[in-house]
Short mmCIF file of C-alpha atoms (C1' of nucleotides) in Angstrom, two decimals:
data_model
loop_
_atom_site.label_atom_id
_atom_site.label_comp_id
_atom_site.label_asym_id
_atom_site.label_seq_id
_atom_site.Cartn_x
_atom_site.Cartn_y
_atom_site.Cartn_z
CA UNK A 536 0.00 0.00 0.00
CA UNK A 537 1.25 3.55 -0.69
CA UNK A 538 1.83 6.04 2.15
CA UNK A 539 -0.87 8.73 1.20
CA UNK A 540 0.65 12.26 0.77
CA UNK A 541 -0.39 14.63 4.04
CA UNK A 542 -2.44 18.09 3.19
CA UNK A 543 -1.04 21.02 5.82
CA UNK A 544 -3.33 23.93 5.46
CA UNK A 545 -4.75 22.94 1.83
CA UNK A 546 -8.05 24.62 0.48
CA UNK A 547 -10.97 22.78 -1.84
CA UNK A 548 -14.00 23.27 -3.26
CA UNK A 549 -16.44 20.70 -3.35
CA UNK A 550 -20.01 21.81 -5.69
CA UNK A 551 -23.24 21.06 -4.86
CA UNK A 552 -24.93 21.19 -8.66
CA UNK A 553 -28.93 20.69 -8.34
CA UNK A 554 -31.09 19.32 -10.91
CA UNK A 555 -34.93 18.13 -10.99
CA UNK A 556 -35.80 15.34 -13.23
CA UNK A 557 -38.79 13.47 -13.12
CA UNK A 558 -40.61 15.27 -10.59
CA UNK A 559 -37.64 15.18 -8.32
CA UNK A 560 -34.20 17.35 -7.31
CA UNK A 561 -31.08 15.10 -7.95
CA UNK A 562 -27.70 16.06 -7.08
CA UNK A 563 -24.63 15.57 -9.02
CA UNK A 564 -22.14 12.94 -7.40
CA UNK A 565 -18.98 11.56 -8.72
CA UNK A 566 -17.37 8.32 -7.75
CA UNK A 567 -13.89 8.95 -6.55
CA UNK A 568 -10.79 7.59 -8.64
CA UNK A 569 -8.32 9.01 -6.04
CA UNK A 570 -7.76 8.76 -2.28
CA UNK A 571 -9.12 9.22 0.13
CA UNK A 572 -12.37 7.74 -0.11
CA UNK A 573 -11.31 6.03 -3.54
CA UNK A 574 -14.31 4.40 -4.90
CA UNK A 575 -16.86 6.24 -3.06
CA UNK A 576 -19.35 8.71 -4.14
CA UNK A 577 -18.70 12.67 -3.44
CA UNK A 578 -19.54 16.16 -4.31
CA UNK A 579 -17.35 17.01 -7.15
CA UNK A 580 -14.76 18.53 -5.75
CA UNK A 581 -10.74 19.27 -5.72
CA UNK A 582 -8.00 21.48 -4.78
CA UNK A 583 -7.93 25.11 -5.59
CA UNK A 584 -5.01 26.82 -7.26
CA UNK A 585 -2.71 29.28 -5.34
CA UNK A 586 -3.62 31.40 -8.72
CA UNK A 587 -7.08 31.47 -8.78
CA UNK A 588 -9.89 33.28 -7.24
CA UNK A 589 -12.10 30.60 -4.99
CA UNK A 590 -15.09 31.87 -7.41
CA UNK A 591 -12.99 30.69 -10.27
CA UNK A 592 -11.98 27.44 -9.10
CA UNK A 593 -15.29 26.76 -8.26
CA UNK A 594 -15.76 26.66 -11.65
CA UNK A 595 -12.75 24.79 -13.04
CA UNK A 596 -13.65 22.13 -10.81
CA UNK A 597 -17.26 21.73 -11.83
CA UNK A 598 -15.68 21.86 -15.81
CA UNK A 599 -13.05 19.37 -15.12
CA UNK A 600 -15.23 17.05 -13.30
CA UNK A 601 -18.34 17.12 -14.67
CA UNK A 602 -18.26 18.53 -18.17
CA UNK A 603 -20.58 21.55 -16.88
CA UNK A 604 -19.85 24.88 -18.08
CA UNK A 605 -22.02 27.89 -17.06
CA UNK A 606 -23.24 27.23 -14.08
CA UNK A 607 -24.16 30.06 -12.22
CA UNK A 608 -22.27 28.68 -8.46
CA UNK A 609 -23.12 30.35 -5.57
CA UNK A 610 -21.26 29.84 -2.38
CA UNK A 611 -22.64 27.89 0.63
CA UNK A 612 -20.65 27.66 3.33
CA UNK A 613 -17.00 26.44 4.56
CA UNK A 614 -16.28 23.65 6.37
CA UNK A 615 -12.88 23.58 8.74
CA UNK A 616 -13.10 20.51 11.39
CA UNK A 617 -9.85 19.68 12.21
CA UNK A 618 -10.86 16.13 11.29
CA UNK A 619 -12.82 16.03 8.23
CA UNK A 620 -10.11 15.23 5.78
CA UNK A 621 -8.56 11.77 6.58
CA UNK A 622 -4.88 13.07 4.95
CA UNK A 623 -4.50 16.11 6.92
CA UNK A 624 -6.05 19.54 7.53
CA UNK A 625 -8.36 20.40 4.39
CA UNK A 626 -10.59 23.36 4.41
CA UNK A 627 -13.52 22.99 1.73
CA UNK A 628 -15.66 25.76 0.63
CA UNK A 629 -18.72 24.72 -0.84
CA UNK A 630 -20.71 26.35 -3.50
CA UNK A 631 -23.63 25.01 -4.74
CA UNK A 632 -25.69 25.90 -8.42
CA UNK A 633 -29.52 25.00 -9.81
CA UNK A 634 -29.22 23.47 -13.48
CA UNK A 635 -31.15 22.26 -15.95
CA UNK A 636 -30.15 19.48 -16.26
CA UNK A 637 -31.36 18.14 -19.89
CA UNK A 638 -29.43 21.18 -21.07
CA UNK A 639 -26.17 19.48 -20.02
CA UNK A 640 -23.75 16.38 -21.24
CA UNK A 641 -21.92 15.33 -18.32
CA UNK A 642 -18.40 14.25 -19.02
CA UNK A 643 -15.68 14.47 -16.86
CA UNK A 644 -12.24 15.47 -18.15
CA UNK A 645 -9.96 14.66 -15.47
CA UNK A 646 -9.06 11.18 -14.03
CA UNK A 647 -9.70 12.42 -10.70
CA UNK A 648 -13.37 11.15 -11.01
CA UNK A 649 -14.87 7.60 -12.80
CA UNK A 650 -17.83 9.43 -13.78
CA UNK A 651 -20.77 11.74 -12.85
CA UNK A 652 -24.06 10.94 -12.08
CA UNK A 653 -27.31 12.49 -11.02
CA UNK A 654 -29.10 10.66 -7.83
CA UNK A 655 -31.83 11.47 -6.36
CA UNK A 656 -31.67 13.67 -2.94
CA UNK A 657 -34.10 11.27 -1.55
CA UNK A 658 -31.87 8.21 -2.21
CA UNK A 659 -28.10 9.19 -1.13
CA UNK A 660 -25.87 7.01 -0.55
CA UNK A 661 -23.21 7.10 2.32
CA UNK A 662 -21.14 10.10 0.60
CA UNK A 663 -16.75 10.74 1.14
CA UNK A 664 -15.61 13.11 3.83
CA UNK A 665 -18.51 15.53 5.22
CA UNK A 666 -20.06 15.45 2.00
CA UNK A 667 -23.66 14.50 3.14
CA UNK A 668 -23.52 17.43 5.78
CA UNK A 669 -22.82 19.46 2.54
CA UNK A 670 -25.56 18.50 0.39
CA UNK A 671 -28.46 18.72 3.70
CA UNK A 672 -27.13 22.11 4.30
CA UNK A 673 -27.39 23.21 0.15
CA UNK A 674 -31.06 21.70 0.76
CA UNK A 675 -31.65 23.44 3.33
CA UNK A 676 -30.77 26.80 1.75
CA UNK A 677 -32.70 26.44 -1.65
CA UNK A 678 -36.06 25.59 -0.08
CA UNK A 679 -35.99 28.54 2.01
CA UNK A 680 -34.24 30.21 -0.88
CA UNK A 681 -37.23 29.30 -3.52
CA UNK A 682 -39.58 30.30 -1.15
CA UNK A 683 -38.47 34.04 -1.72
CA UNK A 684 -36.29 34.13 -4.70
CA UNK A 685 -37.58 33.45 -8.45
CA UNK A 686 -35.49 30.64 -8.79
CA UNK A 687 -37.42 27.82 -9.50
CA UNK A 688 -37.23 28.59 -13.09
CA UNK A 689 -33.56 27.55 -12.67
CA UNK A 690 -34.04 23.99 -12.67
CA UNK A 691 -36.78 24.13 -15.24
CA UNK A 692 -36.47 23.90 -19.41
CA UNK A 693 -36.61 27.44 -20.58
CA UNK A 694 -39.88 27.41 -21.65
CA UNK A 695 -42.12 25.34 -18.96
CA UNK A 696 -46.10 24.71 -18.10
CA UNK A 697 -47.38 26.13 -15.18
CA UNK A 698 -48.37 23.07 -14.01
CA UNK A 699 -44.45 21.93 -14.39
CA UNK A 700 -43.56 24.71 -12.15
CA UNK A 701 -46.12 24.10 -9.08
CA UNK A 702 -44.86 20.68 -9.39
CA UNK A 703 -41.36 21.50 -8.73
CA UNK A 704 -42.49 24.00 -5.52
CA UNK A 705 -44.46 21.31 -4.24
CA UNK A 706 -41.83 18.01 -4.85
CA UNK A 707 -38.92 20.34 -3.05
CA UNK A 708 -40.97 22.02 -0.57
CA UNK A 709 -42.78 19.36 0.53
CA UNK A 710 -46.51 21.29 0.22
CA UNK A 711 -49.36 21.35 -1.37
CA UNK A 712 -50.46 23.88 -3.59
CA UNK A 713 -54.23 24.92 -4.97
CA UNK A 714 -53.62 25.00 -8.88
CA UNK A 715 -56.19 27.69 -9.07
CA UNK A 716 -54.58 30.03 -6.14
CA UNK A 717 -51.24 29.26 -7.31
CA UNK A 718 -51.80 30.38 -11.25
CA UNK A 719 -53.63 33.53 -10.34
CA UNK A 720 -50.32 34.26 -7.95
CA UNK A 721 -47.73 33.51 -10.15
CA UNK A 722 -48.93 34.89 -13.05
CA UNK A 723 -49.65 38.73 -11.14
CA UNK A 724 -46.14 38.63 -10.45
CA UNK A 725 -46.11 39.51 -14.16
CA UNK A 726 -42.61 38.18 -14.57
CA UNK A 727 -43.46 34.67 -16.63
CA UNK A 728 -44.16 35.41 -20.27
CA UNK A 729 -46.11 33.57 -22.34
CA UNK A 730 -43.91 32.07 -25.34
CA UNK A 731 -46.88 31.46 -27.59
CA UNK A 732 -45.62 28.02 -27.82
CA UNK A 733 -47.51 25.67 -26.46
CA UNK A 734 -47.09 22.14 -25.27
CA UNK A 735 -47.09 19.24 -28.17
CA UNK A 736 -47.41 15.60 -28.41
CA UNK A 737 -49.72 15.15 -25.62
CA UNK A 738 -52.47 13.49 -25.30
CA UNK A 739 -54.64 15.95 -23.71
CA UNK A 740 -55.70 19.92 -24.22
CA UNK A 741 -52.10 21.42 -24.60
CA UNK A 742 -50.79 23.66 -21.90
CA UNK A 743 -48.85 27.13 -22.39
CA UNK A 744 -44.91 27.25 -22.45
CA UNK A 745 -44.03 30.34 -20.30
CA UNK A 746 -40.67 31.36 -20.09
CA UNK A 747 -39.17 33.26 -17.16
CA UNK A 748 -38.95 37.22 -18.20
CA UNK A 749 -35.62 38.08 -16.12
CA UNK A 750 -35.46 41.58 -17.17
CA UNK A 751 -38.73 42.14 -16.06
CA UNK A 752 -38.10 40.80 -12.74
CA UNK A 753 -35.05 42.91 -12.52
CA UNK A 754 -37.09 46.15 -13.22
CA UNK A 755 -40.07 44.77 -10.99
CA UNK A 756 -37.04 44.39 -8.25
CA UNK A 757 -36.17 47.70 -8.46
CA UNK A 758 -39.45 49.03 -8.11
CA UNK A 759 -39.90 47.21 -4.69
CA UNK A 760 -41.65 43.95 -6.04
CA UNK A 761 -40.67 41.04 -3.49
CA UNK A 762 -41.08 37.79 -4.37
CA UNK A 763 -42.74 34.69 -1.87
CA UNK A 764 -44.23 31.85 -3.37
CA UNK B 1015 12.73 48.05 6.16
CA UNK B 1016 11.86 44.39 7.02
CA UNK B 1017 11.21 42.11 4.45
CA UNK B 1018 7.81 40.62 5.47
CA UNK B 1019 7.02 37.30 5.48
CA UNK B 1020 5.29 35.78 2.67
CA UNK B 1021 2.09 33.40 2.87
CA UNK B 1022 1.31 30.43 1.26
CA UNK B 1023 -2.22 28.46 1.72
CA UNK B 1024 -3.15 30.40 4.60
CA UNK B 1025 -6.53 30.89 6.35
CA UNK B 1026 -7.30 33.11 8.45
CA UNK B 1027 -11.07 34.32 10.52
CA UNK B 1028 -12.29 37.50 10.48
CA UNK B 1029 -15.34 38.42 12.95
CA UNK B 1030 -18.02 40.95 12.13
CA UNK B 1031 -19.38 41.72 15.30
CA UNK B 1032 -22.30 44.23 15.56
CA UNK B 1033 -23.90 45.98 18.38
CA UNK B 1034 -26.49 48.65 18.90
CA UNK B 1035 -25.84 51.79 21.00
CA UNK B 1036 -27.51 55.38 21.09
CA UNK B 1037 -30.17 54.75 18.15
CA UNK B 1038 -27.20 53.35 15.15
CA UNK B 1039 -25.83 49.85 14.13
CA UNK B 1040 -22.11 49.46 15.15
CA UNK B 1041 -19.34 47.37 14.12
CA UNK B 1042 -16.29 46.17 16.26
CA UNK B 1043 -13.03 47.58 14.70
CA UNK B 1044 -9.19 46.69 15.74
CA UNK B 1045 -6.37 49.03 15.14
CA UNK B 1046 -3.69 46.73 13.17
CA UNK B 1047 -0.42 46.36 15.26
CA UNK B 1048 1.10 44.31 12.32
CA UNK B 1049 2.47 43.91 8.85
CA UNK B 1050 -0.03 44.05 6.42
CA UNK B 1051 -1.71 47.15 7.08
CA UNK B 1052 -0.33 48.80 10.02
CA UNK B 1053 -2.15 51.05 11.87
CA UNK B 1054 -5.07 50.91 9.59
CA UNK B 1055 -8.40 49.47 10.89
CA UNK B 1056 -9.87 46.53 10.57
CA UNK B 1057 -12.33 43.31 11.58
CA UNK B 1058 -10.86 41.52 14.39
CA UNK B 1059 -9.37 38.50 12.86
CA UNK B 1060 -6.19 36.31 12.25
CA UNK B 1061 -5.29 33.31 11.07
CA UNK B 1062 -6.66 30.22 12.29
CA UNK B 1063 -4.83 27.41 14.03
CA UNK B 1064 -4.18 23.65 12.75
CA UNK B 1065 -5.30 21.98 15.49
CA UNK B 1066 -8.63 23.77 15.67
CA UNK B 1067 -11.78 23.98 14.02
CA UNK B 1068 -12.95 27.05 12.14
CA UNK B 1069 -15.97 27.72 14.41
CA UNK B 1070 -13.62 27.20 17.18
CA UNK B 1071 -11.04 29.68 15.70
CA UNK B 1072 -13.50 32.35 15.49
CA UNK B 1073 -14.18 32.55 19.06
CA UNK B 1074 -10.41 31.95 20.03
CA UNK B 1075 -9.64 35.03 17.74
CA UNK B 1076 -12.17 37.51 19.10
CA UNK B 1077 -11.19 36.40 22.40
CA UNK B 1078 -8.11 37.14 21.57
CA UNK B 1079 -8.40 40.27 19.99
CA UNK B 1080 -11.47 42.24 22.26
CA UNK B 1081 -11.52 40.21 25.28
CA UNK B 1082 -15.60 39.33 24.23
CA UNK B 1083 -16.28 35.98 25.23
CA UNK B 1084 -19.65 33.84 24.00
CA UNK B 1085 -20.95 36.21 21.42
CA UNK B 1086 -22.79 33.37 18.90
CA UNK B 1087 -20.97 33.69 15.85
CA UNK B 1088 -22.33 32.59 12.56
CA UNK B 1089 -20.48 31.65 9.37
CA UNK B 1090 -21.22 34.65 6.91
CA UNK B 1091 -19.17 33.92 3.81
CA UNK B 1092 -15.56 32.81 2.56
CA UNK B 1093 -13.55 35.54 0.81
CA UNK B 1094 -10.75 33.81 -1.47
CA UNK B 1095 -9.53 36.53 -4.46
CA UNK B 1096 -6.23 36.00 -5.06
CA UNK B 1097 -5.19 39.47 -4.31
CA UNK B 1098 -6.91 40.10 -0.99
CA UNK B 1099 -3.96 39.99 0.69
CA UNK B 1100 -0.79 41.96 -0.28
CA UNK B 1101 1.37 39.46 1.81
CA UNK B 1102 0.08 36.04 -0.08
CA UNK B 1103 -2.83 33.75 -0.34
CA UNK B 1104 -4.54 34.35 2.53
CA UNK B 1105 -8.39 33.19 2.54
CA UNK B 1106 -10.49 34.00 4.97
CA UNK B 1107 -13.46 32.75 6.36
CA UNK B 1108 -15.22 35.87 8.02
CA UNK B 1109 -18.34 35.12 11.08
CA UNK B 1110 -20.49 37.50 12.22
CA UNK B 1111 -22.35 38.16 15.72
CA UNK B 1112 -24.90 40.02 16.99
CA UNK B 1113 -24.31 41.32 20.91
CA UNK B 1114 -25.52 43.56 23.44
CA UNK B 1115 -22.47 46.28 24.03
CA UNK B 1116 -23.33 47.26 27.62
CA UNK B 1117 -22.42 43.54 28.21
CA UNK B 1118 -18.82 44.13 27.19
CA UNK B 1119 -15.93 45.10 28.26
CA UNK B 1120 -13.10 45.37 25.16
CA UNK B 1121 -9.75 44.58 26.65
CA UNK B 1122 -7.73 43.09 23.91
CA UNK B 1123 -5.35 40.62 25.22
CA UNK B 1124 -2.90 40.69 22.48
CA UNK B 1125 -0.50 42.77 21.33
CA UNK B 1126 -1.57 42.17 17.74
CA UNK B 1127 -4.28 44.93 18.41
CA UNK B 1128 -4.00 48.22 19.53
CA UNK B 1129 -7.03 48.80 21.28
CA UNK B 1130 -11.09 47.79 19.72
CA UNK B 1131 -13.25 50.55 19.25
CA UNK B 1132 -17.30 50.28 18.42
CA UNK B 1133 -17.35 52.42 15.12
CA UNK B 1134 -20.73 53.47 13.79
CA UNK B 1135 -21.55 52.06 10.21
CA UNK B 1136 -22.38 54.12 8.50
CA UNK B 1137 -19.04 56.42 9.34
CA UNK B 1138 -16.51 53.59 8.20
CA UNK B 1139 -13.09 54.66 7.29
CA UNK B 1140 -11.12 52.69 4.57
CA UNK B 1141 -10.27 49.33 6.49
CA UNK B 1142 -7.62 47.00 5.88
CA UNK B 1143 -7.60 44.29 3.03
CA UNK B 1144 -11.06 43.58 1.54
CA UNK B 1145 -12.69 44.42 5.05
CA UNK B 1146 -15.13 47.02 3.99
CA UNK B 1147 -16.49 44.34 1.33
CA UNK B 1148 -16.94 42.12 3.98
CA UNK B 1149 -18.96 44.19 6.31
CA UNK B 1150 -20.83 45.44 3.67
CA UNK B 1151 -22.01 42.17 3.31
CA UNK B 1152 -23.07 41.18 6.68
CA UNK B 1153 -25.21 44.46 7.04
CA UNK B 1154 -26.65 42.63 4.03
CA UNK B 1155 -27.19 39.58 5.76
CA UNK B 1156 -28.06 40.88 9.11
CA UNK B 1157 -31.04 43.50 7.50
CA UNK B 1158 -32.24 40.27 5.79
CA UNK B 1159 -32.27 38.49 8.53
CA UNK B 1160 -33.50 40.45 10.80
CA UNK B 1161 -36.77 40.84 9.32
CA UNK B 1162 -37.53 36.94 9.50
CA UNK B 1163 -36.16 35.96 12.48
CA UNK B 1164 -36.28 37.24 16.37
CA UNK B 1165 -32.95 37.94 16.35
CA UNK B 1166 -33.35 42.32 17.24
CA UNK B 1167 -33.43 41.58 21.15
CA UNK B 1168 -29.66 40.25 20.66
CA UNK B 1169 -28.62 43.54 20.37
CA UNK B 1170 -30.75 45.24 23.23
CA UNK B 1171 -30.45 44.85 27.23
CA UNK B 1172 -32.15 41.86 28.26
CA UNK B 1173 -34.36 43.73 29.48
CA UNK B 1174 -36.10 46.45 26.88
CA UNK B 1175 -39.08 48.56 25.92
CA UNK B 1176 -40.98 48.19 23.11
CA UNK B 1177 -40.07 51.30 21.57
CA UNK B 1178 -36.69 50.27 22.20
CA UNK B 1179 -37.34 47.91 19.60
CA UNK B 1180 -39.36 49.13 17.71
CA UNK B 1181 -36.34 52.14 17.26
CA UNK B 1182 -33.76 49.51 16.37
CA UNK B 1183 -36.05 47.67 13.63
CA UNK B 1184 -36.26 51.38 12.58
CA UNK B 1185 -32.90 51.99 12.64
CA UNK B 1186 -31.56 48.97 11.06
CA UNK B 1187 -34.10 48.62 8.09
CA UNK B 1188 -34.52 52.46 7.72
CA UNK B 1189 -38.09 52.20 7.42
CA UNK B 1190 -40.75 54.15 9.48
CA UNK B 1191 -43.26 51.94 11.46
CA UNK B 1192 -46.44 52.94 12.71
CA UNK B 1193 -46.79 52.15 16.81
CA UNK B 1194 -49.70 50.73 17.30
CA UNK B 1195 -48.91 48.28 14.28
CA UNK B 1196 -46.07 47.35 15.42
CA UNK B 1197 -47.11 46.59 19.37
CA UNK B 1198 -49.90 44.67 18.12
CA UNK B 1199 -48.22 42.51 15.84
CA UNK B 1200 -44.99 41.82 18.25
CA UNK B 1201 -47.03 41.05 21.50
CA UNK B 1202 -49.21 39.38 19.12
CA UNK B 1203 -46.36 36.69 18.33
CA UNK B 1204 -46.65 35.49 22.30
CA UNK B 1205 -42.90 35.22 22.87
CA UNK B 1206 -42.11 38.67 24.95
CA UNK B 1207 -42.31 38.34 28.14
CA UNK B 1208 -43.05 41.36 30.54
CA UNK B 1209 -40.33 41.53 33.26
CA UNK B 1210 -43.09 43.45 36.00
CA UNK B 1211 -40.30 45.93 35.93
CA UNK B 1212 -40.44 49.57 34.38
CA UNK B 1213 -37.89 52.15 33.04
CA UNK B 1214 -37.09 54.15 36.35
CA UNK B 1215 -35.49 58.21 35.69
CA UNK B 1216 -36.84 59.06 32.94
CA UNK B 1217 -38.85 62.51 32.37
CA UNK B 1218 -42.04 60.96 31.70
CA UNK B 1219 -44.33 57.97 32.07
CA UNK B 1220 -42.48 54.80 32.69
CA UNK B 1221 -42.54 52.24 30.07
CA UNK B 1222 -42.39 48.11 31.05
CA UNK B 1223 -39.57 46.39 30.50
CA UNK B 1224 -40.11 43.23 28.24
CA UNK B 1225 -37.89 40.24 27.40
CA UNK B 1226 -37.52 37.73 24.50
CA UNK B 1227 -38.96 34.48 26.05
CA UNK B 1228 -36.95 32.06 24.09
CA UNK B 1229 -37.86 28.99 25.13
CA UNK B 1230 -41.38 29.79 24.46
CA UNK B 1231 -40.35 31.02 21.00
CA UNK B 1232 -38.74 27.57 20.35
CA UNK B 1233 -42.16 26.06 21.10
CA UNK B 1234 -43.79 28.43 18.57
CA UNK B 1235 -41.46 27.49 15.95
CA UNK B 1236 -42.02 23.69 16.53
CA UNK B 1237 -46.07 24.80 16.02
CA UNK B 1238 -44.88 25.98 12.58
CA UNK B 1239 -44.34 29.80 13.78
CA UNK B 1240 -42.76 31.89 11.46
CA UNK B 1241 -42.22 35.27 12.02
CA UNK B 1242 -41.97 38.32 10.26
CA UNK B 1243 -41.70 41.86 11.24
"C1'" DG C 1004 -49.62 72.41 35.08
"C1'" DC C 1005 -46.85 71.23 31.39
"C1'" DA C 1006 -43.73 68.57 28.66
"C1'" DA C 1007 -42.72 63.98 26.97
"C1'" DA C 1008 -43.32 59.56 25.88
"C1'" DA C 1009 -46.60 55.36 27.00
"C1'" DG C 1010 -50.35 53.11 25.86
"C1'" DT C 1011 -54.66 51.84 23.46
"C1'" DG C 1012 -59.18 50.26 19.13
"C1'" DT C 1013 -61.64 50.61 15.02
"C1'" DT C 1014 -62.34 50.65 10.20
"C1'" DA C 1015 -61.21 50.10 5.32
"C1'" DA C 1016 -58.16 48.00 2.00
"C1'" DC C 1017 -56.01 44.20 0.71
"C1'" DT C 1018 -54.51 39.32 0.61
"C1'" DT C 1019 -55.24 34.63 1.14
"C1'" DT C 1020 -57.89 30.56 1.14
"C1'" DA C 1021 -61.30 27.31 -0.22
"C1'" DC C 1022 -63.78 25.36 -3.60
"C1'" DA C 1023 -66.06 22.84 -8.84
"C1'" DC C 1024 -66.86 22.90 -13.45
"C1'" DC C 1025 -66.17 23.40 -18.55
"C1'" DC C 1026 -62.47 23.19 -22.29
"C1'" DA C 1027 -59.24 21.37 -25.67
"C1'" DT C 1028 -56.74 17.63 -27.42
"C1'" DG C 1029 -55.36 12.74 -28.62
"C1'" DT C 1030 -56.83 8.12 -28.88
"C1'" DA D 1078 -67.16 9.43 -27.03
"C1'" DC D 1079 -64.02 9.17 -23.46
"C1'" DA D 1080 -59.94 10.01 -20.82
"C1'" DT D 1081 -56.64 13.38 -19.45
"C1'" DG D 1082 -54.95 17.33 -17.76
"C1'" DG D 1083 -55.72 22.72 -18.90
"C1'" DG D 1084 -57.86 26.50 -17.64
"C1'" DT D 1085 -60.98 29.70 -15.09
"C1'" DG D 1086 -64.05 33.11 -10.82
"C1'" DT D 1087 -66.13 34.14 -6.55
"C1'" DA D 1088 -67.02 34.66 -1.75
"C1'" DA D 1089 -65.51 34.25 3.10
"C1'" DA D 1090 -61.76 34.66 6.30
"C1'" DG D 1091 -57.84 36.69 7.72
"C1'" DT D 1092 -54.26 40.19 7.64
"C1'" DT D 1093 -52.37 44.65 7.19
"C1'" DA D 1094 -52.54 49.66 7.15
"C1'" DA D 1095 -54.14 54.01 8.44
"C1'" DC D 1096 -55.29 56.96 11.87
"C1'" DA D 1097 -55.74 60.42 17.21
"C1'" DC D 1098 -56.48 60.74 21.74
"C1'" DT D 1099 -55.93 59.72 26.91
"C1'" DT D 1100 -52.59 58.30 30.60
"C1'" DT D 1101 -48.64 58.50 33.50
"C1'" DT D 1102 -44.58 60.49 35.23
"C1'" DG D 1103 -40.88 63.96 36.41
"C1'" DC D 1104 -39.87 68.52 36.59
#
DNA sequence: GCAAAAGTGTTAACTTTACACCCATGT
DNA sequence: ACATGGGTGTAAAGTTAACACTTTTGC
């Protein structure tokens, strides 16, 4: 067995990427080619570069391990026990980002991880390191976060059904919502645009594709328009 | 002219600690004894310890640095640009903390600060490094914050009137609220307590003293609670 | 007795909730 | 023609906002 190489002060980043897919939230795990943990499942994560901004490395990471590009990360929280990294004293800040995620390919370029896969919050598995105090706190934040931010819209096609969105509110938040209440809401926000697309290929009356009108919000923002579901 | 020493991977804590005195939001400010930034203001912070976790380090440092002892610091965000620091790659992981100042006594018990001062925030000078970014952000957080949870009587006596309050939610969110509202809706939440004792030398008619009740707030919460200015 | 802040209730405007049926489309 | 989800309005309950005068106390 190799002696494993000791970290002394070392920073990471390890990304929480969100996606919902079938009428559930998934998170984005790799399975670790490297130690420690070699084999298991983990946030994508890795060292960050004495040249780079932690912002930046954020996203190299998510590139290199994933294939992802454009994600818009958002930083969570650090984590600094003494004894969270088996080979030494690893600080990780974590970051975490709402995709969509049929917009995305995922292929990693780096060795450092066998491959990338989306599982379903509900169903984690035992993850490396602290990684499954990680992804409960990233939960944590986006339901209160999508209770009060227009974010939903995030995780959804660009051009979605109402119904699609109440769906995703009520999945991640756990609630349920009147249909009726909930259109009449949304809709007076006057922030979701129709498309004038509607859906096809289904076997029932076809529903509108709305499309999320950021430069709206952004003007509706300004003019002291706060958002709660 | 010393040559100063150069850092490599470092973290370091800096604390963002906020009290309320004579009507205005205040921030706890150090007077650098050392290389960078001598003499300049800043946060109380330094660099954190191997042998101890980064919650840990936070209090150790403010300790340290203002003689304050159990003010409940929170994580507030991780500030990593490569050029924060003129002497290296220093990240830092800055806390915040919301306290009563008439508890405290500052007696810094290094020589790494001069002497802490409460400074007023909205008459910052230029502080050291990327410190005005980073208070700038927790009066972000706290104004956010502060509006959905009971977290005002932190920063009053334990004992307090209700205009008392109602002056720092005024002060804090710069936003006019109307009296009677406002008594009405807090006492209305069931978690203040009234002390039986009243303001003594003042001028005019004696107002009761209240206090935040938190274990009953803790059973509100469990009842599905949520408050809300 | 007067100055200064404490304390108190009611009404109108608005927001939220609860609830049921017809419509459009594909098979 | 039927099965499936899309789409719509109204009334009651609850919440928020606006507003002015009397009370207590120290000087």
């Amino acid at each position: 067995m190799l002696m494993a190489k000791m970290y002394q002060n070392t920073f990471s980043i390890d990304n929480v990427i969100l996606g919902f897919d079938a009428g559930a939230l998934k998170v984005l795990l790799i399975e670790r080619a490297e130690e420690a943990f070699i084999g298991q499942m983990a946030l994508p994560g890795n060292l960050v570069r004495e040249d780079e901004n932690l912002d930046d490395g954020a996203a190299r990471i998510l590139l290199e391990l994933t294939g992802l590009e454009e994600a818009h990360l958002e930083q969570l929280h650090t984590f600094g026990n003494v004894d969270r990294h088996p080979l030494g004293r690893v600080i990780t800040v974590a970051y975490y980002s709402l995709i969509r995620i049929s917009n995305y390919n995922l292929q990693p370029r780096s060795t450092f991880a066998r491959k990338a896969v989306w599982i379903n919050v509900s169903e984690l598995p035992d993850l490396a390191f602290d990684h499954n105090i990680i992804v409960a706190k990233a939960l944590r934040r986006i339901k209160r976060k999508l209770r009060h931010h227009p974010i939903g819209f995030e995780l959804l096609p660009e051009q979605f059904t109402l119904r699609q969105l109440q769906e995703l509110y009520e999945s991640i938040l756990q609630i349920g919502i009147d249909t009726r209440n909930f259109r009449k809401k949304i809709l007076s926000y006057d922030f979701l645009a129709e498309t004038g697309e509607k859906q096809k290929q289904v076997s029932h009356r076809a529903a509108k594709l709305y499309c999320f009108d950021k430069k709206r919000y952004k003007e509706l923002e300004q003019l002291g328009l706060n958002f709660d579901l």
